[in-house]
mmCIF file of C-alpha atoms (C1' of nucleotides) in Angstrom:
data_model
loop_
_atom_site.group_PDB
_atom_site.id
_atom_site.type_symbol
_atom_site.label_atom_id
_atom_site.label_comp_id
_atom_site.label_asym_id
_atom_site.label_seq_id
_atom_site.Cartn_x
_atom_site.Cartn_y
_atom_site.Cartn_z
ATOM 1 C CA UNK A 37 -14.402 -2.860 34.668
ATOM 2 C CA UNK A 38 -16.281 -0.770 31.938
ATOM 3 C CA UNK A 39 -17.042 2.596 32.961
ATOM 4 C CA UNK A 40 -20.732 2.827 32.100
ATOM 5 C CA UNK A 41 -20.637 6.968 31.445
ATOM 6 C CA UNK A 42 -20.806 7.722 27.255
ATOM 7 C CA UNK A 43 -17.720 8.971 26.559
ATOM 8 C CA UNK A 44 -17.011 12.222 24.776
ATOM 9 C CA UNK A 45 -14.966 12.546 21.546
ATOM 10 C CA UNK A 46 -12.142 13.122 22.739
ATOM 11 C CA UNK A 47 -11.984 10.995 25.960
ATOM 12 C CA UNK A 48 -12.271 8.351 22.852
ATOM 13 C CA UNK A 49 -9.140 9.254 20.977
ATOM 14 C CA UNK A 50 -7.472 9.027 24.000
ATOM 15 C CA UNK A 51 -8.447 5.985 24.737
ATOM 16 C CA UNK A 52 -7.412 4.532 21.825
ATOM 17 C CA UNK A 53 -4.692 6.201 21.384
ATOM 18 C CA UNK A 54 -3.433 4.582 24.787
ATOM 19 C CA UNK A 55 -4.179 1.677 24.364
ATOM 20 C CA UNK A 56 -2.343 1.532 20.559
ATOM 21 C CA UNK A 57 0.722 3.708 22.915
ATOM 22 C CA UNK A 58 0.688 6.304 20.920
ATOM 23 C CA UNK A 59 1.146 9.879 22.382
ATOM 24 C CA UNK A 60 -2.022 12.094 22.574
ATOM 25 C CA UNK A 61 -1.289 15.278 21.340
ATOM 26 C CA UNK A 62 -3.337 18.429 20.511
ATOM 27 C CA UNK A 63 -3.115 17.911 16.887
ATOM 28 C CA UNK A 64 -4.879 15.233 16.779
ATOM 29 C CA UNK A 65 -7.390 15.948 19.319
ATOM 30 C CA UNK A 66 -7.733 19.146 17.337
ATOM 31 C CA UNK A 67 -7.889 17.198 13.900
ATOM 32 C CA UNK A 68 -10.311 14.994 15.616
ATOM 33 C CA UNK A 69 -12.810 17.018 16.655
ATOM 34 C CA UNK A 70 -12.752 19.512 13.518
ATOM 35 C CA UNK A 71 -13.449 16.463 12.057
ATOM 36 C CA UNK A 72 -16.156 15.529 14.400
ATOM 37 C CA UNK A 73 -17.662 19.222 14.159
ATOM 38 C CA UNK A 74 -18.087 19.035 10.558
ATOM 39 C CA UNK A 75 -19.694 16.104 9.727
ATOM 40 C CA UNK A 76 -19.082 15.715 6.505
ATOM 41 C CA UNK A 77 -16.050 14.644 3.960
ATOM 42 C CA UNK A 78 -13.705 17.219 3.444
ATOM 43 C CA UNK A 79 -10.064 17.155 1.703
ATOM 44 C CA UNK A 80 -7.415 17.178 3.962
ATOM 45 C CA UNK A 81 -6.674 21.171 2.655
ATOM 46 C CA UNK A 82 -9.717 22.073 4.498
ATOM 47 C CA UNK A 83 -8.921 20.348 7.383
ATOM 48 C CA UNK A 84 -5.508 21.798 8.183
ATOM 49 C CA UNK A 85 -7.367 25.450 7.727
ATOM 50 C CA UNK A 86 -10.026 24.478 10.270
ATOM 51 C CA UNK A 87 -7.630 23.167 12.442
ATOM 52 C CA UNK A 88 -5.176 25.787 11.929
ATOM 53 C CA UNK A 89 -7.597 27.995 13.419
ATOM 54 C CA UNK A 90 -7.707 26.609 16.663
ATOM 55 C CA UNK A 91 -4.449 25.268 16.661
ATOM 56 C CA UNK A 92 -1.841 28.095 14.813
ATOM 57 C CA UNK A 93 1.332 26.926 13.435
ATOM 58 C CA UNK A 94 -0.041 23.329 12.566
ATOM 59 C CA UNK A 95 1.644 21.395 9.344
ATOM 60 C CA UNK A 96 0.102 19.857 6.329
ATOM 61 C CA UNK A 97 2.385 17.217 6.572
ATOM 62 C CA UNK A 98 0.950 16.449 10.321
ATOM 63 C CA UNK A 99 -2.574 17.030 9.026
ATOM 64 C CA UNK A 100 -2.114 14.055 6.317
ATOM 65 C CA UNK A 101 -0.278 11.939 8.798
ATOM 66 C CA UNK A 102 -2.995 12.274 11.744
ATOM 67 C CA UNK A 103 -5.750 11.726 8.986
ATOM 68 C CA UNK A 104 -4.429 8.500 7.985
ATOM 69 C CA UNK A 105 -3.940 7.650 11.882
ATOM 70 C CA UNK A 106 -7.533 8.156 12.788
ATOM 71 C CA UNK A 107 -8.693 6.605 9.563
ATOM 72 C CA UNK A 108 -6.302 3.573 10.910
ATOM 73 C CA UNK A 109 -8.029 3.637 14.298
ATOM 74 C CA UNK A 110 -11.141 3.748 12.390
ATOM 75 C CA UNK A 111 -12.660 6.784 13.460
ATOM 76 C CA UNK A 112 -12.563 8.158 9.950
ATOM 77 C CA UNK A 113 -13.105 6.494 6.273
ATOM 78 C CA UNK A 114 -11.122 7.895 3.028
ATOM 79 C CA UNK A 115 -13.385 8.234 0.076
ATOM 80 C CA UNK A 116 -11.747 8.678 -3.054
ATOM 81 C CA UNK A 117 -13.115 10.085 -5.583
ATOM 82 C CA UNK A 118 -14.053 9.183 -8.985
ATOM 83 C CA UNK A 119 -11.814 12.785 -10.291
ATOM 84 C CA UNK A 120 -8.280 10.990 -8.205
ATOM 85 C CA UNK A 121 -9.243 13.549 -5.430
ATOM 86 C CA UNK A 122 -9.346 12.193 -1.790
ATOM 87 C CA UNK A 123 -11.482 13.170 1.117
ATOM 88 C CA UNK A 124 -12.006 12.044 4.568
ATOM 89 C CA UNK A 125 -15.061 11.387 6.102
ATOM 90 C CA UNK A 126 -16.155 11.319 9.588
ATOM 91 C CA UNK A 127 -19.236 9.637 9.021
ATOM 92 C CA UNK A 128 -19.070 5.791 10.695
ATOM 93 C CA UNK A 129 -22.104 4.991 9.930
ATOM 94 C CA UNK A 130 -22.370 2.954 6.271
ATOM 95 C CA UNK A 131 -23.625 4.865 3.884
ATOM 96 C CA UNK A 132 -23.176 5.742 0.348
ATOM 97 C CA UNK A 133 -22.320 8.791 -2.159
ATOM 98 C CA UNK A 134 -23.503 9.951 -5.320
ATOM 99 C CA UNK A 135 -20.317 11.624 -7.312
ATOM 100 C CA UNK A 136 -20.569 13.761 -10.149
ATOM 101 C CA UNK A 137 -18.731 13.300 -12.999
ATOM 102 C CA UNK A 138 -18.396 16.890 -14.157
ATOM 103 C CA UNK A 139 -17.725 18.514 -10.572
ATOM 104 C CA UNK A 140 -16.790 16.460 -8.472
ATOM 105 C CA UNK A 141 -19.010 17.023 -5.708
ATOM 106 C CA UNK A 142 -19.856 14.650 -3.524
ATOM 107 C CA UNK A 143 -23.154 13.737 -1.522
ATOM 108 C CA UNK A 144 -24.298 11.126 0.896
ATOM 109 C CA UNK A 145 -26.812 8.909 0.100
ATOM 110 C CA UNK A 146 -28.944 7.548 3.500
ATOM 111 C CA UNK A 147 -30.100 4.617 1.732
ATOM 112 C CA UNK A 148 -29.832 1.158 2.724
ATOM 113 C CA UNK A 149 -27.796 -0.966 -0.066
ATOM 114 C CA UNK A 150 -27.636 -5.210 -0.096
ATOM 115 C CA UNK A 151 -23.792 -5.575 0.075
ATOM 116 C CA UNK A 152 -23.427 -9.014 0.778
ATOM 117 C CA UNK A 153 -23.418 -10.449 -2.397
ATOM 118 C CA UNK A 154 -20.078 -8.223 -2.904
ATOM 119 C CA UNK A 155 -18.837 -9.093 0.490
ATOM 120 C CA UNK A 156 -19.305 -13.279 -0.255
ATOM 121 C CA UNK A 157 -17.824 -12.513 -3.529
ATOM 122 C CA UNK A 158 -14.804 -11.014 -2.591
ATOM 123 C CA UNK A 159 -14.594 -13.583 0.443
ATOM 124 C CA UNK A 160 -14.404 -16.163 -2.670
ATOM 125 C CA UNK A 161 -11.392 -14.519 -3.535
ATOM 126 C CA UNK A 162 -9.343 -14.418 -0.657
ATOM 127 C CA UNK A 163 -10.345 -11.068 0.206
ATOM 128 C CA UNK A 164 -11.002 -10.334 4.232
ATOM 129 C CA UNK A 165 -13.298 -7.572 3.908
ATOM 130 C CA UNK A 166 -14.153 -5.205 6.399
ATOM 131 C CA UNK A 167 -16.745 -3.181 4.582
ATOM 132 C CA UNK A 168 -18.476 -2.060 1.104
ATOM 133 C CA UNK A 169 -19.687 0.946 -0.275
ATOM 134 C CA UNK A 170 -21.674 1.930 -3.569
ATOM 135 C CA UNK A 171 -20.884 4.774 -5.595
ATOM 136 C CA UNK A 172 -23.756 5.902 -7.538
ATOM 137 C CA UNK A 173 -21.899 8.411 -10.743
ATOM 138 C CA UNK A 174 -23.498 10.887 -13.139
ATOM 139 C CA UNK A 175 -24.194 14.520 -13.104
ATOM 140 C CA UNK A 176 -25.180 16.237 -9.728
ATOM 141 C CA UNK A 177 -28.260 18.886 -10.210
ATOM 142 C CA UNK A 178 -26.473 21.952 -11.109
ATOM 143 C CA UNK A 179 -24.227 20.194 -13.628
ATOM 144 C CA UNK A 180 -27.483 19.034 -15.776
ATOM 145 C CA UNK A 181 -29.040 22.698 -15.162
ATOM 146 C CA UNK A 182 -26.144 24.394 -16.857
ATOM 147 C CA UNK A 183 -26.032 21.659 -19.349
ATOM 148 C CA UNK A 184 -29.478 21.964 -20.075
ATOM 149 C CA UNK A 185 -29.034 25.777 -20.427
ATOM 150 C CA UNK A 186 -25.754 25.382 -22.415
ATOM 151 C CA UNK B 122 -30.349 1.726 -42.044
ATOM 152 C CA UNK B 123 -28.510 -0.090 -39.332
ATOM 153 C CA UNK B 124 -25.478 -2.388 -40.196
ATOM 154 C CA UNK B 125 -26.243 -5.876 -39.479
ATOM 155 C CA UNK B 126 -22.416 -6.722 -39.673
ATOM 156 C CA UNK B 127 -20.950 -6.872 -36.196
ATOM 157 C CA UNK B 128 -18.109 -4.123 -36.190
ATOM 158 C CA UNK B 129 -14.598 -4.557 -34.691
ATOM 159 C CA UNK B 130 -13.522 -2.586 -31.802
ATOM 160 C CA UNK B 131 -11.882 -0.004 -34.706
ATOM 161 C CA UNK B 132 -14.849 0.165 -36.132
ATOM 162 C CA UNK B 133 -16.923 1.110 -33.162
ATOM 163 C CA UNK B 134 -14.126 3.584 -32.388
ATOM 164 C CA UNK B 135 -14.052 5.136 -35.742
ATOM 165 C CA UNK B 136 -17.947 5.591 -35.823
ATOM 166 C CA UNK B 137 -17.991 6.991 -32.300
ATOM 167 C CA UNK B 138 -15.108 9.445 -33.392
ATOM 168 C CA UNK B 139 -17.112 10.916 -36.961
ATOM 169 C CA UNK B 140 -20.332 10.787 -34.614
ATOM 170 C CA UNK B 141 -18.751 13.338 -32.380
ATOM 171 C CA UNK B 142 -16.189 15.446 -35.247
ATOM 172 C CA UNK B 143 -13.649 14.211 -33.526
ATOM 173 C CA UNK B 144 -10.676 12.747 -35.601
ATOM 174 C CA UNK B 145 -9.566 9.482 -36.109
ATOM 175 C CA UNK B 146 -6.146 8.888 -35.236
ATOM 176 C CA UNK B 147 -3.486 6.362 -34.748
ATOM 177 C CA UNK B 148 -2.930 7.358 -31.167
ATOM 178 C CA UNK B 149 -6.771 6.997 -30.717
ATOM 179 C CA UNK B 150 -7.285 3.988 -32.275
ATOM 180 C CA UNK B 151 -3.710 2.151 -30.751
ATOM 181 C CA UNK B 152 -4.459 3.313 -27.439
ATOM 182 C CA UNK B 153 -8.238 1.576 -27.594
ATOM 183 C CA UNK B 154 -6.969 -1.696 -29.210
ATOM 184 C CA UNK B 155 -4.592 -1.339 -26.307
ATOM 185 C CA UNK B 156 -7.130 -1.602 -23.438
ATOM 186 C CA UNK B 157 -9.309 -3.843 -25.167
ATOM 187 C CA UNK B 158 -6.269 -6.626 -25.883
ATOM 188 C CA UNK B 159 -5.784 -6.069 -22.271
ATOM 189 C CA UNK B 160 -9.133 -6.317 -21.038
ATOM 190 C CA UNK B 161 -8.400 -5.578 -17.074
ATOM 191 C CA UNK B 162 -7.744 -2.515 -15.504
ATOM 192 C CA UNK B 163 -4.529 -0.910 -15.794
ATOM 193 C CA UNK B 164 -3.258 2.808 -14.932
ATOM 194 C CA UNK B 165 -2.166 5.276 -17.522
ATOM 195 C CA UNK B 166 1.482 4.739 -17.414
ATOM 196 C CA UNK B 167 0.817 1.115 -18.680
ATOM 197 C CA UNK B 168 -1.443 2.162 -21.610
ATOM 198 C CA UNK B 169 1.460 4.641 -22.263
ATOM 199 C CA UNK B 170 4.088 1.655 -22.218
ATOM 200 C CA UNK B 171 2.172 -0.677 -23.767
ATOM 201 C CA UNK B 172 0.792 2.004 -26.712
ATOM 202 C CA UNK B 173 4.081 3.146 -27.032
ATOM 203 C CA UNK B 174 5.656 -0.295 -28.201
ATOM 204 C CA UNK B 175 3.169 -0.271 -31.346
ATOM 205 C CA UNK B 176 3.074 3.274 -31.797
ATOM 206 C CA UNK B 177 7.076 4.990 -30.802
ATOM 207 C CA UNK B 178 6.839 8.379 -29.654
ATOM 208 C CA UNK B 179 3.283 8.236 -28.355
ATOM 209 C CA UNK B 180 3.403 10.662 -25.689
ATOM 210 C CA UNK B 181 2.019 10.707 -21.975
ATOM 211 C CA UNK B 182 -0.426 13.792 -22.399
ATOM 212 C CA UNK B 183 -1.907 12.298 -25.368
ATOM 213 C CA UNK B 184 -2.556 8.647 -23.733
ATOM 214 C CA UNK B 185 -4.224 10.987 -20.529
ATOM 215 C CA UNK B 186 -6.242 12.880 -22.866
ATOM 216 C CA UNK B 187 -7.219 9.980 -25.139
ATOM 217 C CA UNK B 188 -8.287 7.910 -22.047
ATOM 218 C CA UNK B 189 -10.479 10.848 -20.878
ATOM 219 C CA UNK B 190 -11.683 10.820 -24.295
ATOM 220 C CA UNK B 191 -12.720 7.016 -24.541
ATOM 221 C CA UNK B 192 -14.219 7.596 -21.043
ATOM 222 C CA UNK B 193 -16.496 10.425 -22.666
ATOM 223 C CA UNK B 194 -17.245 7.800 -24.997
ATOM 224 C CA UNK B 195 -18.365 5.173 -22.645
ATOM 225 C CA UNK B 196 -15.922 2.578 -24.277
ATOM 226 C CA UNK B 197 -14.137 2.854 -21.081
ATOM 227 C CA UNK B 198 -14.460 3.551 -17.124
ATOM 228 C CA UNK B 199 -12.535 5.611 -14.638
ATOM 229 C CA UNK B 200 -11.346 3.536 -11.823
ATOM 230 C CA UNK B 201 -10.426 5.703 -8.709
ATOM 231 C CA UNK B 202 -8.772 3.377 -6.269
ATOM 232 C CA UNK B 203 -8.554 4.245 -2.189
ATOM 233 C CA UNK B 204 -5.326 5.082 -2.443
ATOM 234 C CA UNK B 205 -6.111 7.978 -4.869
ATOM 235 C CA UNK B 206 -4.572 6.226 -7.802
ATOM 236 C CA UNK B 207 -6.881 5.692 -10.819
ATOM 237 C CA UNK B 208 -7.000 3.067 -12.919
ATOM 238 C CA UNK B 209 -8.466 2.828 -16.031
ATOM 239 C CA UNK B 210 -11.334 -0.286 -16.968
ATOM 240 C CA UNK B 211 -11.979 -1.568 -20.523
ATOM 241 C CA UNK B 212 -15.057 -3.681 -19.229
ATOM 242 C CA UNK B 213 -17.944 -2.382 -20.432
ATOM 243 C CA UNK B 214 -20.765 -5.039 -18.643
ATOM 244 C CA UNK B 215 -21.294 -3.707 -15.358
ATOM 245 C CA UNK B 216 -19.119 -5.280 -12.298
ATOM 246 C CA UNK B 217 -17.778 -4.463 -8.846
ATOM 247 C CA UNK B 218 -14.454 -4.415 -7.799
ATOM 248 C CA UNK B 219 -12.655 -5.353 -3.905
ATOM 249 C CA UNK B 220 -10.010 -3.103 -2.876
ATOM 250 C CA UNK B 221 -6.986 -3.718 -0.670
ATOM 251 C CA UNK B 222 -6.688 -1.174 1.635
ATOM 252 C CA UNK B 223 -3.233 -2.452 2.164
ATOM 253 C CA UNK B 224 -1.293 -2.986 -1.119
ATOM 254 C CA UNK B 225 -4.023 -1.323 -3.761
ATOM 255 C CA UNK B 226 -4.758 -4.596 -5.559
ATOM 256 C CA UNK B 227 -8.189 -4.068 -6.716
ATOM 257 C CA UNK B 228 -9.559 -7.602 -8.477
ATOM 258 C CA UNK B 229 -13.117 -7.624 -10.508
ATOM 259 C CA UNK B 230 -16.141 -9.149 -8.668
ATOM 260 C CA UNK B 231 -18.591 -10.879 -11.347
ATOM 261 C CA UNK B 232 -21.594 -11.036 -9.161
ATOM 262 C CA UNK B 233 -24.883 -9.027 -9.643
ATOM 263 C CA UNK B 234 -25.466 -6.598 -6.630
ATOM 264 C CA UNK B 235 -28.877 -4.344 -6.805
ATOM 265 C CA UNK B 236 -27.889 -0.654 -7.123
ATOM 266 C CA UNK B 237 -31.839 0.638 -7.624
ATOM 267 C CA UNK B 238 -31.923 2.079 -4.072
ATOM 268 C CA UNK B 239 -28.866 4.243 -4.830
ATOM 269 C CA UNK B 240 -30.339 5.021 -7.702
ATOM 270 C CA UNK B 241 -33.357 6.111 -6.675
ATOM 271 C CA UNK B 242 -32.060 7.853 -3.633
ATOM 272 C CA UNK B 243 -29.672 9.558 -5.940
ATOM 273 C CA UNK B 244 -32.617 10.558 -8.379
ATOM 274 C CA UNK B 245 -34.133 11.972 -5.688
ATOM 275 C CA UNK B 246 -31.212 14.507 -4.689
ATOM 276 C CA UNK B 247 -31.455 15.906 -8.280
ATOM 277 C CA UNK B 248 -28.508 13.440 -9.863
ATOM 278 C CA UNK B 249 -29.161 12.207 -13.241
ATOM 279 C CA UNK B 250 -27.422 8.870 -12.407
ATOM 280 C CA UNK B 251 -25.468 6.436 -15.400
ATOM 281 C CA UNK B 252 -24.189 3.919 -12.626
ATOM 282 C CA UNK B 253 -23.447 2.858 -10.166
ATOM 283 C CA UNK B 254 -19.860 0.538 -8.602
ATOM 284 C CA UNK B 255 -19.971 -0.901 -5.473
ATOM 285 C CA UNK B 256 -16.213 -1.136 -4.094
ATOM 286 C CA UNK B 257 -15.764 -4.007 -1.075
ATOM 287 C CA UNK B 258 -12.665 -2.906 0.698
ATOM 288 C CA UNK B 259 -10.219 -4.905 2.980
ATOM 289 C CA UNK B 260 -7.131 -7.261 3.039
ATOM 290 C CA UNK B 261 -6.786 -9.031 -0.180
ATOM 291 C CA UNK B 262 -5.340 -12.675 -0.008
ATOM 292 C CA UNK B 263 -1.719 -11.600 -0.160
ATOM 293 C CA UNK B 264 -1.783 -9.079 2.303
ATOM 294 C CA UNK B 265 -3.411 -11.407 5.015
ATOM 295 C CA UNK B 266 -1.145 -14.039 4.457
ATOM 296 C CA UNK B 267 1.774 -11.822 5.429
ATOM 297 C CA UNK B 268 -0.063 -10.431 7.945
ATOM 298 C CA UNK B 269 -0.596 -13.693 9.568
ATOM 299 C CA UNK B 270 3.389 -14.283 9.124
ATOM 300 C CA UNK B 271 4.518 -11.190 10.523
ATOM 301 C "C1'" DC C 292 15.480 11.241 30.199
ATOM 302 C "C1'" DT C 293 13.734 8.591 26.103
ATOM 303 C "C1'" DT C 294 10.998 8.144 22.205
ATOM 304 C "C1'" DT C 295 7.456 9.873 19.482
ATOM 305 C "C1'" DT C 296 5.555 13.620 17.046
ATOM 306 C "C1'" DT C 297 5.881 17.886 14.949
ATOM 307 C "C1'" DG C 298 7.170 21.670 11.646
ATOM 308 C "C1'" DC C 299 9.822 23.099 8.055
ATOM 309 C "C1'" DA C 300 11.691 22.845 3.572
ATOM 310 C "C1'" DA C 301 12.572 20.223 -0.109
ATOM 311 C "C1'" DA C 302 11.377 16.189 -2.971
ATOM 312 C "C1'" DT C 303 8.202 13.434 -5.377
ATOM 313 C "C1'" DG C 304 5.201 11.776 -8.877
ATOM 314 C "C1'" DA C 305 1.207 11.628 -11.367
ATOM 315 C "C1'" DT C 306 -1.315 14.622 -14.226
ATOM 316 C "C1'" DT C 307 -1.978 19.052 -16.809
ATOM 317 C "C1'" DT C 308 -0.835 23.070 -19.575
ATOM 318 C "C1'" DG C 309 1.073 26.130 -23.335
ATOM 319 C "C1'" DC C 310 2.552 26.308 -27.587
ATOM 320 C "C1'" DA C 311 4.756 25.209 -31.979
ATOM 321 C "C1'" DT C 312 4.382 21.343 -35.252
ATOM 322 C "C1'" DT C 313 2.005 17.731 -37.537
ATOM 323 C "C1'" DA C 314 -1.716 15.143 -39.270
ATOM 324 C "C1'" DA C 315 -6.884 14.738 -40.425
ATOM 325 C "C1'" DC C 316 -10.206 16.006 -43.226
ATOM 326 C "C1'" DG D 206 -6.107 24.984 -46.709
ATOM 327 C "C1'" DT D 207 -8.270 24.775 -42.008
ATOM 328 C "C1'" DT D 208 -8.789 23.032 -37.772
ATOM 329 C "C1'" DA D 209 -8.023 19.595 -34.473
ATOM 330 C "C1'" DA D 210 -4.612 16.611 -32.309
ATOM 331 C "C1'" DT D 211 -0.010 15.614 -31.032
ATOM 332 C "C1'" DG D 212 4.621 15.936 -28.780
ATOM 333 C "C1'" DC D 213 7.625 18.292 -26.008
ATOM 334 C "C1'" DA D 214 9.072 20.708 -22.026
ATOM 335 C "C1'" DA D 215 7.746 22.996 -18.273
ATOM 336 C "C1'" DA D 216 4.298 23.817 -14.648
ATOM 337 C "C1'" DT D 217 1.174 22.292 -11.223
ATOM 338 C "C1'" DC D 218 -0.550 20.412 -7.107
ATOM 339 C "C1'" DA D 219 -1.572 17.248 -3.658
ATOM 340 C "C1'" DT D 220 1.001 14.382 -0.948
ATOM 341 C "C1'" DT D 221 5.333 12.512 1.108
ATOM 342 C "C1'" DT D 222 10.000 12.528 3.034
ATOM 343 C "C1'" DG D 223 14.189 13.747 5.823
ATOM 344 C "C1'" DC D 224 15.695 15.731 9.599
ATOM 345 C "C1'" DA D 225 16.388 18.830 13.550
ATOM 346 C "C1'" DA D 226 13.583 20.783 17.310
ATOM 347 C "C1'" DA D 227 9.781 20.289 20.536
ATOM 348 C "C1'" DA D 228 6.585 17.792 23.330
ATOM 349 C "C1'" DA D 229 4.688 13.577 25.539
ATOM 350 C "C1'" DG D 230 5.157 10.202 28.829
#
DNA sequence: CTTTTTGCAAATGATTTGCATTAAC
DNA sequence: GTTAATGCAAATCATTTGCAAAAAG
């Protein structure tokens, strides 16, 4: 029987951790619910110093491997980025990002894109896809101020 | 007064290179003959193998900084794949690509997708957009197949 | 008690940097 | 001749790996 009462972040890692029998383990509740506190994509650096705070003594190397375990239980998505740079973002929603070409930053765009004409495509090809996303690139605001000024 | 001649790729090289003071080398102009023989996306260590057969002795910081260069140029695009590798495009008409999440593949999708509303709602964050890529990600033909097998 | 997960330290691998030399102009 | 570009070797930096110790179940 499903239990009818929302369940709170963690109560769903540990459910699917179970049920994938894998061990629940305060790193990755931890890693979870920094990640669930902030929001927003982050690298996995600033991950394993938010976590670190509530959880002392915890490794990069855990900090990678957990991120790539929740992004596997699909809980987070990895964004790379258009400088080779990698972060992780909570957000399940789809949505999209604008990426600047100069810095590097990164923002979400809330904006409804068509993406099944990408999907089919890529269907045409073989591919099983399990999602799209747009990347809009140029120069964020500040980059064109200073250029402006420059 | 504006050529009427179509130029060759050298050509359009050259002309970009005296637009900008920049110099016209060998390494410059091998290295763009390179990705436009090629015409797919490749990663820098195969520009550097393939340059290096017509030009011995090309070095790997001068293919890295030459592709960054052509990218500044807009005679070629950066490619950052999910798994953080980048690959490097010499298509110039505007395309998607699909993504396996599994084995990195990424193969070109030729089909028109509408990237105005990320434009716009970039526009509207302050970004000063040039385009825009939409990536489909998922299993690519290969990587289901074994799936299914395993 | 058994197996997974962790932390540590070291390895990796792509990319970048500093600097003397070479090639463009 | 002057200045930019190259090659080389070494440095960097995020990420990964191997393995013994610790924790989960």
């Amino acid at each position: 029987m499903a239990t009818a009462t929302p369940a709170t972040p963690d109560q769903d890692l540990t459910a699917l951790l179970r049920a994938a029998n894998l061990r629940v383990t305060s790193q990755r509740l931890i890693i979870h619910r920094v990640m669930r506190d902030l929001d927003r994509h982050v690298t996995a650096e600033e991950v394993a110093k938010r976590a670190a705070r509530r959880l002392p003594g915890l490794s990069l190397p855990t900090v990678y491997s957990t991120l790539e375990l929740l992004e596997g239980l699909g809980l987070l998505r990895r964004v790379p980025l258009a400088t080779g740079a990698v972060l992780w973002d909570p957000r399940l929603t789809e949505h999209h990002h604008a990426a600047c070409r100069e810095c590097g930053r990164l923002i979400d765009l809330d904006v409804p894109v068509d993406t099944a004409p990408g999907l089919r495509a890529a269907r045409a090809r073989g591919f099983e896809p399990d999602g799209a996303e747009m990347v809009v690139l140029g120069r964020c605001a500040e980059c064109s101020r200073s250029a402006k000024t420059a």
